Tab-separated table of C-alpha atoms in Angstrom:
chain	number	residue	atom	x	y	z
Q	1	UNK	CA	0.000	0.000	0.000
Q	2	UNK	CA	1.235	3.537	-0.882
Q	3	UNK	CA	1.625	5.501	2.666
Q	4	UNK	CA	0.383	8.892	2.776
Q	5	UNK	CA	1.878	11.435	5.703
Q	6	UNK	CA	0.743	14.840	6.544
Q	7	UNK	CA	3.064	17.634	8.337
Q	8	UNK	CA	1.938	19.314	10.507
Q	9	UNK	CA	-0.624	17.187	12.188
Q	10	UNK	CA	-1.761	20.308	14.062
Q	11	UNK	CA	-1.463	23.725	12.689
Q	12	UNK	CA	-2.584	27.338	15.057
Q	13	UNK	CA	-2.967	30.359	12.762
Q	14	UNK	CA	-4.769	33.837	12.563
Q	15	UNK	CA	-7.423	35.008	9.980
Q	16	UNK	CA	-5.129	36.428	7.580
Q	17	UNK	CA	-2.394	34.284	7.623
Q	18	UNK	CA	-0.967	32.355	4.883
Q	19	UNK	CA	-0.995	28.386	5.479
Q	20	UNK	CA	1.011	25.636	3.859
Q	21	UNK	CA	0.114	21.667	4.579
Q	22	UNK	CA	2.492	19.285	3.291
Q	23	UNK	CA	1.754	15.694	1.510
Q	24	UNK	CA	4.498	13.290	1.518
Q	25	UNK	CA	3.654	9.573	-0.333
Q	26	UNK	CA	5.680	6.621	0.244
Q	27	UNK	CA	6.383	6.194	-3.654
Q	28	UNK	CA	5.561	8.054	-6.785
Q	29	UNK	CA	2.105	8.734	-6.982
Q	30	UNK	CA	2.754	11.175	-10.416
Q	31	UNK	CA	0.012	13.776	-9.677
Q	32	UNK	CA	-2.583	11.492	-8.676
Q	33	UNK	CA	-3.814	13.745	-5.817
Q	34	UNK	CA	-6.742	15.325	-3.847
Q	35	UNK	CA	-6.852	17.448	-1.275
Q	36	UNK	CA	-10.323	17.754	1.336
Q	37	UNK	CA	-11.608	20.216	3.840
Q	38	UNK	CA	-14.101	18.401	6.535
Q	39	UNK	CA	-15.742	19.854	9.229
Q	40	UNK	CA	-16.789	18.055	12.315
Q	41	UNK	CA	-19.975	16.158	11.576
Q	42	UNK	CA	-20.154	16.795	8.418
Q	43	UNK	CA	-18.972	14.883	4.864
Q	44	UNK	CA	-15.556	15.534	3.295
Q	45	UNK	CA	-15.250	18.832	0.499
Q	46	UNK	CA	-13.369	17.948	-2.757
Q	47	UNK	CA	-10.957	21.148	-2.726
Q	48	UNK	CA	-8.099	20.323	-5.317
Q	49	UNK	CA	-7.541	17.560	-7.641
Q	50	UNK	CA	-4.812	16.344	-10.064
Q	51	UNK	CA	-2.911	17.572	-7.359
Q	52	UNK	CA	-3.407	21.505	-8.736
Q	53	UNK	CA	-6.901	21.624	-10.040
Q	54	UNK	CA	-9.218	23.800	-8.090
Q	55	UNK	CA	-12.762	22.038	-7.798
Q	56	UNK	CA	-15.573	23.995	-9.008
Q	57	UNK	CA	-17.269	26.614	-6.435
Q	58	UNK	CA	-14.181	26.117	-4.827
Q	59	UNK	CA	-12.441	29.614	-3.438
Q	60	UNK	CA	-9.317	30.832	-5.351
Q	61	UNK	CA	-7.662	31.421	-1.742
Q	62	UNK	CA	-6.686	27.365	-1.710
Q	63	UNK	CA	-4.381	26.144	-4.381
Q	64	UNK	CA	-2.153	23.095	-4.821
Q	65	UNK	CA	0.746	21.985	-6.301
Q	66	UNK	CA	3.669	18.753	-6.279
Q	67	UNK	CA	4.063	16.027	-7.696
Q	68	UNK	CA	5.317	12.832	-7.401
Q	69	UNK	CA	6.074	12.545	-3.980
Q	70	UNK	CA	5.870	15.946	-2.586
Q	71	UNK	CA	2.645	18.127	-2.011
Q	72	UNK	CA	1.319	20.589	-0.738
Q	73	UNK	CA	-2.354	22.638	-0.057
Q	74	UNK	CA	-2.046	26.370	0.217
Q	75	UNK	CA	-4.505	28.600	1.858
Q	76	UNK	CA	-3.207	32.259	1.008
Q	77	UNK	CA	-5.127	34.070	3.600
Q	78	UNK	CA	-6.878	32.215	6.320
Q	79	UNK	CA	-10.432	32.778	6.773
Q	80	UNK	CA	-13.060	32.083	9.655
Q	81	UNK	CA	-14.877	29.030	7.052
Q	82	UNK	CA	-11.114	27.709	6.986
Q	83	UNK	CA	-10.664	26.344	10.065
Q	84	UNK	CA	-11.441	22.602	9.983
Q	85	UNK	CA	-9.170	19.063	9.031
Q	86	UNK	CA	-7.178	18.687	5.863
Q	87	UNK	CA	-6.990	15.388	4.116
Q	88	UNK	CA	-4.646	14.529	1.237
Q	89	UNK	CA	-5.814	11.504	-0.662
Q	90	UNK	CA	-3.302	9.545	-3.311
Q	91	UNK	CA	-5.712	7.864	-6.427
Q	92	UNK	CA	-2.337	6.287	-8.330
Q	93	UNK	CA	-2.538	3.149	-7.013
Q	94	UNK	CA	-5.999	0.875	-6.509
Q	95	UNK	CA	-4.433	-1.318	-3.895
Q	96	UNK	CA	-5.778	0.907	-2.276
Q	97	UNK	CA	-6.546	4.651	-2.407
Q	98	UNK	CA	-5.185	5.919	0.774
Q	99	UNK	CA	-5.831	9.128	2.686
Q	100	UNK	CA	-3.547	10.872	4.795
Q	101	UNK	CA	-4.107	11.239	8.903
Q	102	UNK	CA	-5.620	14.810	8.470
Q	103	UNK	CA	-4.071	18.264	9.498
Q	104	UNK	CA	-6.188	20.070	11.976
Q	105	UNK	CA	-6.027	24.238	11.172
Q	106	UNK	CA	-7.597	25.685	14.618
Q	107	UNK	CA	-7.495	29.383	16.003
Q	108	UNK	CA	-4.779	30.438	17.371
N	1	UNK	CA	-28.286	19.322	-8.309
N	2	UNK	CA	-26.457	16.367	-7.443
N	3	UNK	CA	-27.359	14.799	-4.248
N	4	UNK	CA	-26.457	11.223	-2.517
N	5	UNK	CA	-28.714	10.377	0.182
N	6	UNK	CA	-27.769	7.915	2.643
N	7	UNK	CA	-30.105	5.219	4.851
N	8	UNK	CA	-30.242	5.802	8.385
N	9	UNK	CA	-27.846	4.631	11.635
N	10	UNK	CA	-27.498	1.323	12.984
N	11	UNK	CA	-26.408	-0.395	15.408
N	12	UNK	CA	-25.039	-3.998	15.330
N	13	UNK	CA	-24.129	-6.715	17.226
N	14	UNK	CA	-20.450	-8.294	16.699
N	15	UNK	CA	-20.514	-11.244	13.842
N	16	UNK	CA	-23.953	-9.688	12.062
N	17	UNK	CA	-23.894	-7.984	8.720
N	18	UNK	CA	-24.888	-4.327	7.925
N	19	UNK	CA	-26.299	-2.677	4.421
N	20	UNK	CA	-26.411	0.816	3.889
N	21	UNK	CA	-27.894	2.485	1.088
N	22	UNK	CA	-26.931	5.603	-1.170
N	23	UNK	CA	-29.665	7.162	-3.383
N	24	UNK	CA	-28.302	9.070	-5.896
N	25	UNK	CA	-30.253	12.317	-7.638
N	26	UNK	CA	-29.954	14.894	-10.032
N	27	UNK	CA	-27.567	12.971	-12.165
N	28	UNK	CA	-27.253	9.991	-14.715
N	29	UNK	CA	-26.496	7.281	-12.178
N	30	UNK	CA	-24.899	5.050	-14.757
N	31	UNK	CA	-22.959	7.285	-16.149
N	32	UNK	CA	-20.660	7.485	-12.899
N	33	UNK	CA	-19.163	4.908	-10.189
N	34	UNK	CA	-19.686	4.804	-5.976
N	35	UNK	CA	-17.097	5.217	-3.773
N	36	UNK	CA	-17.070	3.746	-0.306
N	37	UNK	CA	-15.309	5.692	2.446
N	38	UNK	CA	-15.518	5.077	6.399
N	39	UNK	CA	-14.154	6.867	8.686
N	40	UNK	CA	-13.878	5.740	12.614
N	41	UNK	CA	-14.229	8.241	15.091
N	42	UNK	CA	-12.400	10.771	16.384
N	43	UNK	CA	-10.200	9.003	13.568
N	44	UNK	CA	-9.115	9.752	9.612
N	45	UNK	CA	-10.719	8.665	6.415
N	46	UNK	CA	-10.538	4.772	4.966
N	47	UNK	CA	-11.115	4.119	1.497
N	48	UNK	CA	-13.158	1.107	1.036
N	49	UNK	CA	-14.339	0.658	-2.671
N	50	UNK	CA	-15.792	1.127	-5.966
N	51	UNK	CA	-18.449	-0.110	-7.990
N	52	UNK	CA	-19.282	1.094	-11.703
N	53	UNK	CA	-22.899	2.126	-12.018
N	54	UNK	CA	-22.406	1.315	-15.781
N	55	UNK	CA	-22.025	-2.067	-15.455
N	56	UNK	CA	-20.833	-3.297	-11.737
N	57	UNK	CA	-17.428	-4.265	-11.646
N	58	UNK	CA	-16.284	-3.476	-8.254
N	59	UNK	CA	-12.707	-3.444	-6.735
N	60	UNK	CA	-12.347	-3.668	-3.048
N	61	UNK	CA	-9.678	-2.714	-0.423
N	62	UNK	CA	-7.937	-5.790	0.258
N	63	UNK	CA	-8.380	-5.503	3.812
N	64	UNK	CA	-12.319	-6.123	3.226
N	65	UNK	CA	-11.872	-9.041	0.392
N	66	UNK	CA	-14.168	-11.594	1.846
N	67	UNK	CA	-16.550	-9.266	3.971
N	68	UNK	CA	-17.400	-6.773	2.044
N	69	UNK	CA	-19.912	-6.716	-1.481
N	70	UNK	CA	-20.918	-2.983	-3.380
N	71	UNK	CA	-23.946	-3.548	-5.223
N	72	UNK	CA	-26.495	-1.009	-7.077
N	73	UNK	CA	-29.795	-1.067	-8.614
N	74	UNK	CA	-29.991	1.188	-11.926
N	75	UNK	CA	-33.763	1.262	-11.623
N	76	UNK	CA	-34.073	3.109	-8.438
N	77	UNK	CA	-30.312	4.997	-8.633
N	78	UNK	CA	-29.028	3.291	-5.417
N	79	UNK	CA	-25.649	1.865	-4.251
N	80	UNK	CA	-25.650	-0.071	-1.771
N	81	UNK	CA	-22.467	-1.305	0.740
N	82	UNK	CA	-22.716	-4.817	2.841
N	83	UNK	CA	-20.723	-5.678	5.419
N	84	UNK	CA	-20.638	-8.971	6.838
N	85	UNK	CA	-19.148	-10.360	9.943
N	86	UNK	CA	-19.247	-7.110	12.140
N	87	UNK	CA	-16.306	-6.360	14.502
N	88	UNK	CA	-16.182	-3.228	16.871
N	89	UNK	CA	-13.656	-1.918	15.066
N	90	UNK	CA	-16.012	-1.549	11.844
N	91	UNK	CA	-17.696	0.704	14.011
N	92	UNK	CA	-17.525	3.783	11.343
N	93	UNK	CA	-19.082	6.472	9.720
N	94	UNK	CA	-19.722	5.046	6.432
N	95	UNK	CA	-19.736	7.566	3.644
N	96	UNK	CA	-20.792	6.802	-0.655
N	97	UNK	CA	-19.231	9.554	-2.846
N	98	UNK	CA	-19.862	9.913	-6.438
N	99	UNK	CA	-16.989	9.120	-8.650
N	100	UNK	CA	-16.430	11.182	-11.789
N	101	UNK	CA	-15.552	7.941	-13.966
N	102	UNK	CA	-18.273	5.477	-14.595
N	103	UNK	CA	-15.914	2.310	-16.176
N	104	UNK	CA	-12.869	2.824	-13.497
N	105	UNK	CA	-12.205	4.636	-10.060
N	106	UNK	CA	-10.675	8.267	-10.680
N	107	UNK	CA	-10.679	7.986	-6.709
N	108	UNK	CA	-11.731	11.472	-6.249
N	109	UNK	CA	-14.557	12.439	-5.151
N	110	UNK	CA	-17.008	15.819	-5.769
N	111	UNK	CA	-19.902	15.018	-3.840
N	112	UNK	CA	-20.421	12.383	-1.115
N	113	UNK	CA	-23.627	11.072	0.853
N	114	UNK	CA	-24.403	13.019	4.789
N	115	UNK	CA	-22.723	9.846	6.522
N	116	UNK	CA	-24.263	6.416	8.250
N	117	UNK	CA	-23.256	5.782	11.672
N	118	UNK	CA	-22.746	1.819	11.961
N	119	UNK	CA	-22.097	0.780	15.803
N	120	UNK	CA	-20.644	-2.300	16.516
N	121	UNK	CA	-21.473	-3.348	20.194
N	122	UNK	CA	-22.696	-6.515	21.801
């Protein structure tokens, strides 16, 4: 199975600030990668896909980038909606598609 | 507008099997696949299969060969998920998501079902 890691796990920051989450797969995964915002309770939001592609509806403050083994999801300035768990998700490999542990953005 | 519409919680005795449902609306259901995704609490996100609406091939997360069986019926737009042979530790929200590709997993996922709680507990 392809491992998927997420730095940090925990991550305080202001409205405003500019936040970077990083993706690291255990091999090559090309750009096979998705990126999700979820909020307690509530289902998992497709942000970015193909590692870079911003999901419709989806605000222009998150963007993506990376590839192969590196990523990472940028939020350029922090809003109040932001603050939830991050989820990177590798789709190169069926056996099987494997998320990452989650980064938690909370107030600081 | 697309929606996926889960059944209701349960709650399940160790060694029994569970089925949840996902109608799907506002979409050609056969011209996508279902996603399975559970997620444990307080815990992250498991992926644990596909089915084509097209034409049902499935693939499964090894860890669930044997236990677990996707199925849908095209007439009334519903996936369904099995589970057989409960353990606590399937204790899980289970989640269906729509996938973009209807003849192989893209394994991402633009809109997903509200969630079934499945509790495990004798």
């Amino acid at each position: 199975d392809i491992q998927m890691t997420q730095s940090p796990s925990t991550l305080s920051a202001s409205v405003g600030d500019r936040v970077t989450i990083t993706c690291r797969a255990s091999q090559s995964i090309s750009s096979w990668l998705a990126w999700y915002q979820q909020k307690p309770g509530k289902a998992p939001k497709l942000l970015i896909y193909k590692a870079s592609s911003l999901e419709s509806g989806v605000p222009s403050r998150f963007s993506g980038s990376g590839s192969g083994t590196e990523f990472t999801l940028t939020i350029s300035s922090l809003q109040p909606d932001d603050f939830a768990t991050y989820y990177c998700q590798q789709y190169n490999s069926y056996s099987p598609f494997t998320f990452g542990p989650g980064t938690k953005v909370d107030i600081k | 507008q697309v929606q996926l519409v889960q059944s209701g919680a349960e709650v399940k005795k160790p060694g029994a099997s569970v089925k949840v449902s996902c109608k799907a609306s506002g979409y050609t259901f056969t011209s996508y696949g279902i996603s399975w995704v559970r997620q444990a609490p307080g815990q992250g996100l498991e992926w644990m299969g596909w089915i084509s609406a097209y034409n049902g091939n499935t693939n499964y997360a090894q860890k669930l060969q044997g236990r677990v069986t996707m199925t849908t019926d095209t007439s009334t737009s519903t996936a369904y998920m099995e589970l057989r042979s409960l353990r606590s530790d399937d204790t899980a929200v289970y989640y269906c998501a729509r996938d973009p590709q209807a003849l192989y997993s893209s394994g991402w996922y633009g809109y997903w079902g509200q969630g079934t709680l499945v509790t495990v507990s004798s």
